[in-house]
Amino acid sequence: MSYERIVVLGGGTAGWMTAVALATGLQGTTVELVESEDIGTVGVGEATFPSIRNYHQIVGIQEADFLRATQGTYKLGIRFCDWRVRGEDYYHTFGDFGELDGPHSLWGQYRRHVNAGLPKFGEQCLPTVMAMQDRFCAPGQGAASFNYAYHFDANLYARFLRDIAIKRGVRRTEGKVVDVTRRADGGVASLRLDDGRVVAGDLFIDCSGFVSLLLGRTLEEPFLDYSRWLPVDRAWAVPCARTGTALTPYTRATALESGWAWRIPLQDRTGNGHVFSSRFIDEDKAREQLLQQLDGEALAEPRLLRFTTGRRERFWVHNVVGIGLATGFLEPLESTSIYLIQAGLGNLMPLLVPRTRVAPEAIEAYNHGLTRQFERIRDFILLHYCLTARRDTPFWNAMAHVELPETLAYKLHAWRQTGVLHQYDVEGFDGHSWLAIYAGMHCWPERADPRLSDLPLATSLDWVRTRASQLAEAVAPLASHDAYLARILGH
Ligand code: FAD
């Protein structure tokens, strides 16, 4: 089957990202997007992963235009507060820690000087030092390689993408899908809207959000529940006024009694949310805890979102490809949902060559690749919880004793026993990211690479100290995040 006419169902972040990618990469193919304003979108999803910069580059979006349209700010990473124990924090920023293994690994040398009064290991990363001082610059202007992402208003982002998609030829149809007609082979033939119109297509991209109208409800693709590992299942979200404090170039994730709270700085306001497990706390108490967290006055009534962590067994079935929440959700701790939208699009686009049949093997490989992505990200998110030393509430006690998926157990074992940052073939997060969490959660190997001692103690101490002072020197002249952003926006 080749695809001449593609229908995208849903106009949230997933739907419009898909529509822009299709309109840009598949000129000549008819693309129609159906959305219902009555149903609306999730409308949260304000923090991202650096891969969004690649997406913008591929579809030709300029950073300044995007930031202006979406109240966007820069994100160097995430600051985790109270995750290991109350009163302690650490950062996971998108930067490097020098060599990861072998006799010159920074962490290995660092571990030889525990009593030398060095700054925390996790701070030996350029964007972390920048984040701690609320400064920002784009890579290439500083001392070491790093990457960055953004925070933005999800509703404004969907609108921004919608304008681009329509300019590039995507047809937008407003209406609620009330019925789905099937083909003889089990695939989808057309969608019927509430006013009787029919939208037919060869390929349907299901971006209908949690309802998963085509992949889940119509094709009945099974949902694999991950809540035995990631038990959070609700979130309250509320924006609050920006206070006079500096604009932080990072998301803050603070561990609470039965979940955690996000704080996302935008130009005009701050996004906040409390992700929690209803097994451990009731909704009203969770709402109360969120409101107590706010830095400024709440700008709306908190909104409750309900979800189950997990994924569909397959992502492409017959002529339906799911993208976004229609395929699953892993909780927003590392801002990976939009990353997974992109991973889906990145794997899908090369297969959609006009007038060319997609082989079943390619569809199988597509499903296999995304399955691995979901599993790796699940493991990485779970790592943040399972290393906790907190036992002060039933939720944290349960998270400390959760039975790990085999893939994560193996990885942790390799690190603890041998100091190997084991990586699988498909990874959303590289060894530097894993190291940031290990360091932040004080999880170190029982023994280090014996070759580390090849470097004399004094030389290695000097080496480690030099790196710390180089990072401090590199960051000292940088502009504040506020000032840098104002310059990019032309204020
Ligand atoms: P939705 O936004 O739900 O859009 C679904 C679309 O389908 C809508 O347009 C709707 O109208 C349409 N639709 C549904 N049914 C029908 C119908 N019958 N007829 C016609 N149209 C229909 N992601 C991140 O990357 N970073 C984050 O920080 C982040 N935080 C999050 C926090 C929470 C609490 C939650 C729940 C999610 C978060 N996400 C985050 C995920 C992110 O919000 C989503 O991945 C992203 O918004 C994409 O959603 P979507 O487009 O798949 O679904």
Coordinates of C-alpha atoms and ligand atoms in Angstrom, one line a residue:
M1 CA 0.0 0.0 0.0
S2 CA 1.3 3.4 -0.9
Y3 CA 0.0 6.6 0.7
E4 CA -1.3 9.4 -1.5
R5 CA -3.8 10.9 0.9
I6 CA -2.9 11.2 4.6
V7 CA -5.3 12.1 7.3
V8 CA -4.1 13.4 10.7
L9 CA -6.7 13.0 13.5
G10 CA -6.0 15.6 16.3
G11 CA -4.7 19.1 16.5
G12 CA -2.7 19.1 19.7
T13 CA 1.1 19.3 19.7
A14 CA 1.4 15.8 18.2
G15 CA -1.1 16.6 15.4
W16 CA 0.4 19.9 14.3
M17 CA 4.0 18.7 14.6
T18 CA 3.0 15.8 12.3
A19 CA 1.2 18.0 9.9
V20 CA 4.2 20.4 9.6
A21 CA 6.6 17.5 9.1
L22 CA 4.4 15.9 6.4
A23 CA 3.8 19.2 4.6
T24 CA 7.5 19.9 4.6
G25 CA 8.8 16.5 3.7
L26 CA 6.2 15.1 1.4
Q27 CA 5.3 17.8 -1.0
G28 CA 2.6 16.6 -3.5
T29 CA 0.9 14.4 -0.9
T30 CA -2.6 15.5 0.3
V31 CA -2.6 16.1 4.0
E32 CA -5.8 16.8 5.9
L33 CA -6.0 17.4 9.7
V34 CA -9.2 16.9 11.6
E35 CA -9.6 18.5 15.0
S36 CA -12.4 19.4 17.4
E37 CA -12.2 22.6 19.4
D38 CA -15.0 21.3 21.6
I39 CA -12.9 18.4 22.7
G40 CA -9.7 20.6 23.0
T41 CA -6.2 19.5 23.7
V42 CA -4.2 18.5 26.8
G43 CA -2.6 21.9 26.6
V44 CA 0.2 21.2 29.0
G45 CA 3.7 19.9 27.9
E46 CA 5.7 23.0 28.3
A47 CA 9.2 21.6 28.8
T48 CA 11.2 19.9 26.1
F49 CA 14.3 17.9 25.3
P50 CA 17.1 19.2 23.0
S51 CA 15.9 17.2 20.0
I52 CA 13.2 19.7 19.4
R53 CA 15.9 22.0 18.0
N54 CA 16.6 19.3 15.3
Y55 CA 12.9 19.2 14.5
H56 CA 12.8 23.0 14.1
Q57 CA 15.9 22.9 11.9
I58 CA 14.4 20.2 9.6
V59 CA 11.1 21.9 9.1
G60 CA 12.7 25.4 8.8
I61 CA 11.5 27.1 12.0
Q62 CA 13.7 30.0 13.2
E63 CA 14.4 30.1 16.9
A64 CA 13.5 33.8 17.5
D65 CA 10.1 33.4 15.7
F66 CA 9.3 30.4 17.7
L67 CA 10.3 32.0 21.1
R68 CA 8.3 35.1 20.3
A69 CA 5.2 33.1 19.3
T70 CA 5.1 30.8 22.3
Q71 CA 6.3 32.9 25.3
G72 CA 9.3 30.5 25.1
T73 CA 12.4 30.5 27.3
Y74 CA 15.6 28.4 27.3
K75 CA 16.1 25.2 29.1
L76 CA 19.5 23.8 30.1
G77 CA 18.1 20.9 32.0
I78 CA 16.2 20.0 35.2
R79 CA 17.0 20.8 38.8
F80 CA 15.8 18.0 41.1
C81 CA 15.0 19.0 44.7
D82 CA 14.4 16.6 47.6
W83 CA 14.6 13.4 45.5
R84 CA 17.4 11.6 47.4
V85 CA 16.7 13.2 50.7
R86 CA 14.8 16.3 51.7
G87 CA 16.9 19.5 51.5
E88 CA 19.3 18.2 48.8
D89 CA 19.3 19.0 45.1
Y90 CA 21.1 18.2 41.9
Y91 CA 20.9 19.0 38.2
H92 CA 20.5 17.0 35.0
T93 CA 21.6 19.3 32.3
F94 CA 22.3 18.6 28.6
G95 CA 26.1 18.7 28.9
D96 CA 29.1 16.4 29.2
F97 CA 31.3 15.2 32.1
G98 CA 34.4 14.6 30.0
E99 CA 35.5 11.0 29.3
L100 CA 33.0 8.5 30.6
D101 CA 35.2 5.5 31.2
G102 CA 38.8 4.4 31.1
P103 CA 41.8 5.8 33.0
H104 CA 40.9 9.4 32.3
S105 CA 37.3 9.4 33.2
L106 CA 36.5 12.5 35.3
W107 CA 34.1 10.7 37.7
G108 CA 36.8 8.0 38.3
Q109 CA 39.5 10.6 39.1
Y110 CA 37.0 12.6 41.2
R111 CA 36.2 9.6 43.3
R112 CA 39.9 9.4 44.4
H113 CA 39.6 12.8 46.1
V114 CA 36.5 12.6 48.2
N115 CA 38.0 14.6 51.1
A116 CA 39.7 17.3 49.0
G117 CA 36.9 19.8 49.3
L118 CA 36.0 19.7 45.6
P119 CA 32.6 21.0 44.5
K120 CA 29.9 18.4 43.9
F121 CA 30.7 16.1 41.0
G122 CA 27.4 16.8 39.3
E123 CA 28.5 20.5 39.0
Q124 CA 31.4 19.5 36.7
C125 CA 29.3 20.2 33.7
L126 CA 29.2 23.5 31.9
P127 CA 25.4 24.0 31.5
T128 CA 24.9 23.0 35.2
V129 CA 27.2 25.8 36.3
M130 CA 25.3 28.2 33.9
A131 CA 22.0 27.0 35.3
M132 CA 23.1 27.5 38.9
Q133 CA 23.8 31.1 38.1
D134 CA 20.7 31.7 35.9
R135 CA 22.9 32.4 32.9
F136 CA 22.6 31.3 29.3
C137 CA 24.5 31.3 26.1
A138 CA 24.1 29.1 23.0
P139 CA 26.7 26.4 22.5
G140 CA 29.8 27.3 20.5
Q141 CA 30.3 30.5 22.4
G142 CA 31.4 28.8 25.6
A143 CA 34.2 26.4 26.6
A144 CA 32.6 22.9 26.2
S145 CA 30.0 21.1 24.2
F146 CA 26.4 21.1 25.5
N147 CA 22.9 21.3 24.2
Y148 CA 19.7 23.0 25.3
A149 CA 15.9 22.8 24.9
Y150 CA 13.0 25.2 25.6
H151 CA 10.0 25.9 27.8
F152 CA 7.0 27.2 26.0
D153 CA 3.2 27.6 26.1
A154 CA 1.8 24.4 24.6
N155 CA -1.4 26.0 23.3
L156 CA 0.6 28.8 21.6
Y157 CA 3.0 26.3 20.1
A158 CA 0.1 24.3 18.5
R159 CA -1.3 27.5 17.1
F160 CA 2.1 28.5 15.7
L161 CA 2.6 25.2 14.0
R162 CA -1.0 25.2 12.7
D163 CA -0.3 28.5 10.8
I164 CA 2.9 27.1 9.3
A165 CA 1.2 23.8 8.3
I166 CA -1.8 25.6 6.6
K167 CA 0.6 27.9 4.7
R168 CA 2.4 24.8 3.5
G169 CA -0.8 23.3 2.1
V170 CA -2.3 21.2 5.0
R171 CA -6.1 21.3 4.9
R172 CA -7.7 21.8 8.3
T173 CA -11.1 20.3 9.0
E174 CA -12.9 21.3 12.2
G175 CA -15.3 18.7 13.5
K176 CA -15.8 15.8 15.9
V177 CA -15.3 12.3 14.7
V178 CA -18.3 10.2 15.7
D179 CA -17.7 7.0 13.6
V180 CA -14.9 5.2 11.8
T181 CA -15.4 3.1 8.7
R182 CA -13.2 0.0 8.3
R183 CA -11.7 -1.5 5.2
A184 CA -12.0 -5.2 4.4
D185 CA -8.4 -5.9 5.6
G186 CA -9.2 -4.3 9.0
G187 CA -7.6 -0.9 8.4
V188 CA -9.4 2.4 8.5
A189 CA -11.2 3.7 5.4
S190 CA -12.7 7.0 6.5
L191 CA -13.8 9.1 9.5
R192 CA -17.4 10.4 9.8
L193 CA -17.9 13.8 11.5
D194 CA -20.8 14.9 13.7
D195 CA -22.3 17.0 10.8
G196 CA -22.2 14.0 8.4
R197 CA -19.1 14.9 6.4
V198 CA -16.8 12.0 5.6
V199 CA -13.0 12.2 5.5
A200 CA -11.3 9.4 3.6
G201 CA -7.6 8.6 3.4
D202 CA -5.0 5.9 2.6
L203 CA -3.0 6.5 5.8
F204 CA -4.3 7.8 9.2
I205 CA -2.1 9.3 11.8
D206 CA -3.8 9.0 15.1
C207 CA -2.9 12.1 17.2
S208 CA -6.2 12.0 19.1
G209 CA -4.5 12.1 22.6
F210 CA -5.3 9.8 25.5
V211 CA -8.6 8.6 23.9
S212 CA -6.5 6.9 21.1
L213 CA -9.5 6.9 18.9
L214 CA -8.1 4.9 16.0
L215 CA -5.2 2.8 17.4
G216 CA -6.8 2.1 20.7
R217 CA -10.6 2.3 20.4
T218 CA -11.0 1.3 16.8
L219 CA -8.2 -1.2 16.2
E220 CA -8.1 -2.3 19.8
E221 CA -4.4 -2.4 20.0
P222 CA -3.6 -3.5 23.6
F223 CA -2.3 -1.1 26.2
L224 CA 0.7 -2.2 28.2
D225 CA 0.3 -0.7 31.7
Y226 CA 3.6 0.5 33.3
S227 CA 2.0 1.7 36.5
R228 CA 3.6 -1.1 38.6
W229 CA 6.9 0.8 37.9
L230 CA 5.6 4.4 37.4
P231 CA 2.5 4.6 39.7
V232 CA 1.7 8.3 39.2
D233 CA -1.6 8.7 37.5
R234 CA -2.9 12.2 38.0
A235 CA -1.7 15.8 37.7
W236 CA -3.0 19.2 38.8
A237 CA -1.7 22.0 36.5
V238 CA -1.9 25.7 37.2
P239 CA -0.1 28.8 35.9
C240 CA 1.0 31.5 38.3
A241 CA 2.3 35.1 38.0
R242 CA 6.0 35.6 37.4
T243 CA 7.6 37.1 40.5
G244 CA 10.5 39.6 40.4
T245 CA 13.0 36.8 40.6
A246 CA 15.5 35.9 37.8
L247 CA 14.3 33.8 34.9
T248 CA 15.7 30.3 35.6
P249 CA 17.1 28.5 32.5
Y250 CA 15.9 25.1 33.9
T251 CA 12.8 23.2 34.9
R252 CA 12.5 22.5 38.6
A253 CA 11.1 19.2 39.8
T254 CA 10.5 19.0 43.5
A255 CA 9.7 15.7 45.2
L256 CA 6.6 16.0 47.4
E257 CA 4.8 13.5 49.7
S258 CA 3.3 11.3 47.0
G259 CA 4.7 12.6 43.7
W260 CA 6.5 15.7 42.5
A261 CA 5.9 19.2 41.4
W262 CA 7.1 20.9 38.2
R263 CA 7.9 24.6 37.9
I264 CA 8.4 25.9 34.3
P265 CA 9.5 29.5 33.7
L266 CA 7.9 31.2 30.7
Q267 CA 8.3 34.8 29.6
D268 CA 5.0 36.1 31.0
R269 CA 4.1 33.5 33.7
T270 CA 5.3 30.3 35.4
G271 CA 3.8 26.9 34.6
N272 CA 3.2 24.6 37.7
G273 CA 1.9 21.1 38.2
H274 CA 1.8 18.3 40.7
V275 CA 2.1 14.8 39.4
F276 CA 1.0 12.3 41.9
S277 CA -0.2 8.8 42.6
S278 CA -3.9 8.5 43.6
R279 CA -3.0 5.3 45.4
F280 CA -1.1 7.3 48.0
I281 CA -2.8 10.7 48.2
D282 CA -6.3 12.0 47.4
E283 CA -7.0 14.6 44.7
D284 CA -7.9 17.5 47.1
K285 CA -4.8 17.1 49.2
A286 CA -2.6 17.0 46.1
R287 CA -4.3 20.2 44.8
E288 CA -3.6 21.8 48.2
Q289 CA 0.1 20.8 48.1
L290 CA 0.5 22.3 44.6
L291 CA -1.0 25.6 45.6
Q292 CA 1.3 25.8 48.6
Q293 CA 4.3 25.4 46.2
L294 CA 3.5 28.4 44.0
D295 CA 6.0 31.3 43.8
G296 CA 3.3 33.8 42.6
E297 CA -0.4 34.3 42.5
A298 CA -2.4 31.5 40.7
L299 CA -3.8 32.8 37.4
A300 CA -6.5 30.2 37.0
E301 CA -8.2 27.4 38.8
P302 CA -6.0 24.3 38.9
R303 CA -6.9 21.7 36.2
L304 CA -6.9 18.0 36.9
L305 CA -5.5 15.5 34.3
R306 CA -5.9 11.7 34.7
F307 CA -3.7 9.2 32.9
T308 CA -2.2 5.7 33.1
T309 CA 1.6 5.3 32.4
G310 CA 2.2 2.8 29.6
R311 CA 2.1 2.4 25.9
R312 CA 0.2 0.6 23.1
E313 CA 1.8 -2.7 22.2
R314 CA 2.3 -1.5 18.6
F315 CA 2.4 2.0 17.2
W316 CA 1.7 1.2 13.5
V317 CA -1.1 -1.2 12.8
H318 CA -2.7 -1.7 9.3
N319 CA -2.8 1.9 7.9
V320 CA -2.9 3.6 11.2
V321 CA 0.2 5.2 12.9
G322 CA -0.2 6.6 16.4
I323 CA 1.8 9.6 17.3
G324 CA 1.8 11.4 20.7
L325 CA -0.5 10.5 23.7
A326 CA -2.5 8.2 21.4
T327 CA 0.5 5.8 21.7
G328 CA 1.1 6.1 25.5
F329 CA 2.5 8.3 28.2
L330 CA 5.4 7.9 30.6
E331 CA 4.8 10.9 33.0
P332 CA 6.5 14.2 32.3
L333 CA 9.6 14.0 34.6
E334 CA 12.2 14.2 31.8
S335 CA 9.9 16.0 29.3
T336 CA 10.1 13.1 26.9
S337 CA 6.6 13.1 25.3
I338 CA 7.4 15.6 22.6
Y339 CA 10.7 13.8 22.1
L340 CA 8.7 10.6 21.5
I341 CA 6.5 12.5 19.0
Q342 CA 9.7 13.4 17.2
A343 CA 11.1 9.9 17.4
G344 CA 7.9 8.6 15.8
L345 CA 8.1 11.2 13.0
G346 CA 11.8 10.7 12.5
N347 CA 11.3 7.0 11.9
L348 CA 8.1 7.4 9.9
M349 CA 9.0 10.1 7.4
P350 CA 11.7 8.2 5.5
L351 CA 9.2 5.3 4.9
L352 CA 6.6 7.5 3.3
V353 CA 8.1 7.8 -0.2
P354 CA 5.2 8.9 -2.6
R355 CA 3.9 6.1 -4.7
T356 CA 6.1 3.5 -2.9
R357 CA 4.7 0.6 -1.0
V358 CA 5.8 0.3 2.7
A359 CA 7.0 -3.3 3.3
P360 CA 5.5 -5.1 6.3
E361 CA 9.1 -5.6 7.5
A362 CA 9.6 -1.8 7.7
I363 CA 6.4 -1.5 9.8
E364 CA 7.7 -4.2 12.1
A365 CA 11.0 -2.4 12.4
Y366 CA 9.2 0.8 13.1
N367 CA 7.2 -0.8 16.0
H368 CA 10.4 -2.4 17.3
G369 CA 12.3 0.9 17.3
L370 CA 9.7 2.8 19.2
T371 CA 9.1 0.0 21.7
R372 CA 12.8 0.2 22.6
Q373 CA 12.6 4.0 22.9
F374 CA 9.6 3.7 25.3
E375 CA 11.4 1.1 27.4
R376 CA 14.7 3.0 27.7
I377 CA 12.9 6.2 28.7
R378 CA 10.8 4.3 31.2
D379 CA 14.0 2.9 32.8
F380 CA 15.6 6.3 32.9
I381 CA 12.6 7.9 34.6
L382 CA 12.4 5.0 37.1
L383 CA 16.1 5.5 37.9
H384 CA 15.2 8.9 39.5
Y385 CA 12.8 7.2 41.9
C386 CA 14.4 3.9 42.7
L387 CA 17.7 5.4 44.0
T388 CA 15.9 7.5 46.6
A389 CA 17.1 7.3 50.2
R390 CA 13.7 8.7 51.3
R391 CA 11.5 6.5 53.5
D392 CA 9.5 9.3 55.0
T393 CA 6.2 8.6 53.2
P394 CA 4.5 5.4 52.0
F395 CA 5.0 6.6 48.4
W396 CA 8.8 7.0 48.6
N397 CA 9.1 3.8 50.6
A398 CA 7.3 2.0 47.8
M399 CA 9.4 3.6 45.1
A400 CA 12.6 2.6 46.9
H401 CA 11.5 -1.0 46.8
V402 CA 9.9 -1.2 43.4
E403 CA 10.8 -4.3 41.4
L404 CA 12.9 -3.1 38.5
P405 CA 12.4 -4.1 34.8
E406 CA 15.2 -6.4 33.8
T407 CA 16.8 -3.9 31.5
L408 CA 17.2 -1.3 34.2
A409 CA 18.3 -3.9 36.8
Y410 CA 21.1 -5.0 34.5
K411 CA 22.2 -1.5 33.8
L412 CA 22.3 -0.6 37.4
H413 CA 24.1 -3.8 38.3
A414 CA 26.8 -3.1 35.6
W415 CA 27.3 0.4 37.0
R416 CA 27.4 -0.6 40.7
Q417 CA 29.7 -3.6 40.2
T418 CA 32.1 -2.5 37.6
G419 CA 31.6 1.3 36.9
V420 CA 30.5 0.5 33.3
L421 CA 27.9 3.0 32.0
H422 CA 26.2 0.2 30.0
Q423 CA 24.2 1.6 27.0
Y424 CA 21.8 -0.3 24.8
D425 CA 21.6 0.2 21.0
V426 CA 18.6 2.6 21.1
E427 CA 18.9 5.3 23.9
G428 CA 17.1 8.6 24.3
F429 CA 19.5 9.5 27.1
D430 CA 23.3 9.1 26.8
G431 CA 25.9 8.1 29.4
H432 CA 26.3 11.7 30.6
S433 CA 22.6 11.8 31.5
W434 CA 22.8 8.6 33.4
L435 CA 25.9 9.8 35.2
A436 CA 24.2 13.0 36.2
I437 CA 21.4 11.0 38.0
Y438 CA 23.9 8.5 39.5
A439 CA 26.0 11.4 40.9
G440 CA 22.9 13.3 42.1
M441 CA 21.6 10.3 43.9
H442 CA 25.0 9.3 45.3
C443 CA 25.0 6.0 43.5
W444 CA 28.7 5.1 42.8
P445 CA 30.4 1.8 41.8
E446 CA 31.8 -0.5 44.4
R447 CA 35.1 -0.5 42.6
A448 CA 36.6 1.7 39.9
D449 CA 38.6 0.9 36.8
P450 CA 42.1 -0.2 38.2
R451 CA 43.8 1.9 35.4
L452 CA 42.5 5.0 37.1
S453 CA 45.5 4.9 39.5
D454 CA 47.8 5.2 36.5
L455 CA 47.4 8.9 36.9
P456 CA 49.4 10.0 40.0
L457 CA 47.2 11.4 42.8
A458 CA 48.6 14.9 42.7
T459 CA 48.3 15.1 38.9
S460 CA 44.7 13.9 38.9
L461 CA 43.7 16.3 41.7
D462 CA 45.3 19.2 39.7
W463 CA 43.4 18.0 36.6
V464 CA 40.0 17.9 38.4
R465 CA 40.6 21.3 40.0
T466 CA 41.6 22.8 36.7
R467 CA 38.4 21.7 35.1
A468 CA 36.3 23.2 37.9
S469 CA 38.1 26.5 37.5
Q470 CA 37.8 26.5 33.7
L471 CA 34.1 26.0 34.0
A472 CA 33.8 28.9 36.5
E473 CA 35.9 31.1 34.2
A474 CA 33.8 30.2 31.1
V475 CA 30.5 31.0 32.9
A476 CA 31.6 34.3 34.7
P477 CA 31.2 36.6 31.6
L478 CA 28.0 35.1 30.3
A479 CA 24.7 37.1 30.2
S480 CA 21.8 36.3 32.4
H481 CA 19.1 34.1 30.9
D482 CA 16.8 37.2 31.0
A483 CA 19.3 39.4 29.2
Y484 CA 20.2 36.8 26.6
L485 CA 16.5 36.1 25.8
A486 CA 15.7 39.8 25.6
R487 CA 18.4 40.2 23.0
I488 CA 17.2 37.3 20.9
L489 CA 13.6 38.6 21.1
G490 CA 14.8 42.1 20.0
H491 CA 13.6 43.8 23.2
Ligands
FAD1 P1 -3.9 16.2 22.8 O1 -3.2 17.5 23.1 O2 -4.8 15.6 23.7 O3 -4.6 16.4 21.4 C1 -5.6 15.5 20.9 C2 -6.3 16.1 19.7 O4 -7.2 15.2 19.2 C3 -7.1 17.4 20.0 O5 -7.0 18.3 19.0 C4 -8.6 16.9 20.1 O6 -9.5 17.8 19.7 C5 -8.5 15.8 19.0 N1 -9.5 14.8 19.1 C6 -9.7 13.8 20.0 N2 -10.8 13.1 19.8 C7 -11.3 13.6 18.7 C8 -12.5 13.4 17.9 N3 -13.4 12.4 18.3 N4 -12.8 14.1 16.9 C9 -11.9 15.1 16.5 N5 -10.8 15.4 17.1 C10 -10.5 14.7 18.2 N6 5.2 16.6 27.2 C11 6.4 17.1 27.1 O7 7.2 16.9 26.2 N7 6.9 17.9 28.1 C12 6.2 18.2 29.3 O8 6.6 18.9 30.1 C13 4.9 17.5 29.4 N8 4.2 17.7 30.5 C14 3.0 17.0 30.6 C15 2.3 17.1 31.8 C16 1.1 16.4 31.9 C17 0.4 16.4 33.2 C18 0.6 15.6 30.8 C19 -0.7 14.9 30.9 C20 1.3 15.6 29.7 C21 2.5 16.3 29.5 N9 3.2 16.2 28.4 C22 4.5 16.7 28.3 C23 2.7 15.5 27.2 C24 2.2 16.5 26.2 O9 1.2 17.3 26.8 C25 1.7 15.7 25.0 O10 2.6 14.8 24.6 C26 1.5 16.7 23.9 O11 0.7 17.7 24.3 C27 0.9 15.9 22.7 O12 -0.5 15.7 23.0 P2 -1.3 15.1 21.8 O13 -1.3 16.1 20.7 O14 -0.9 13.7 21.6 O15 -2.8 15.0 22.5

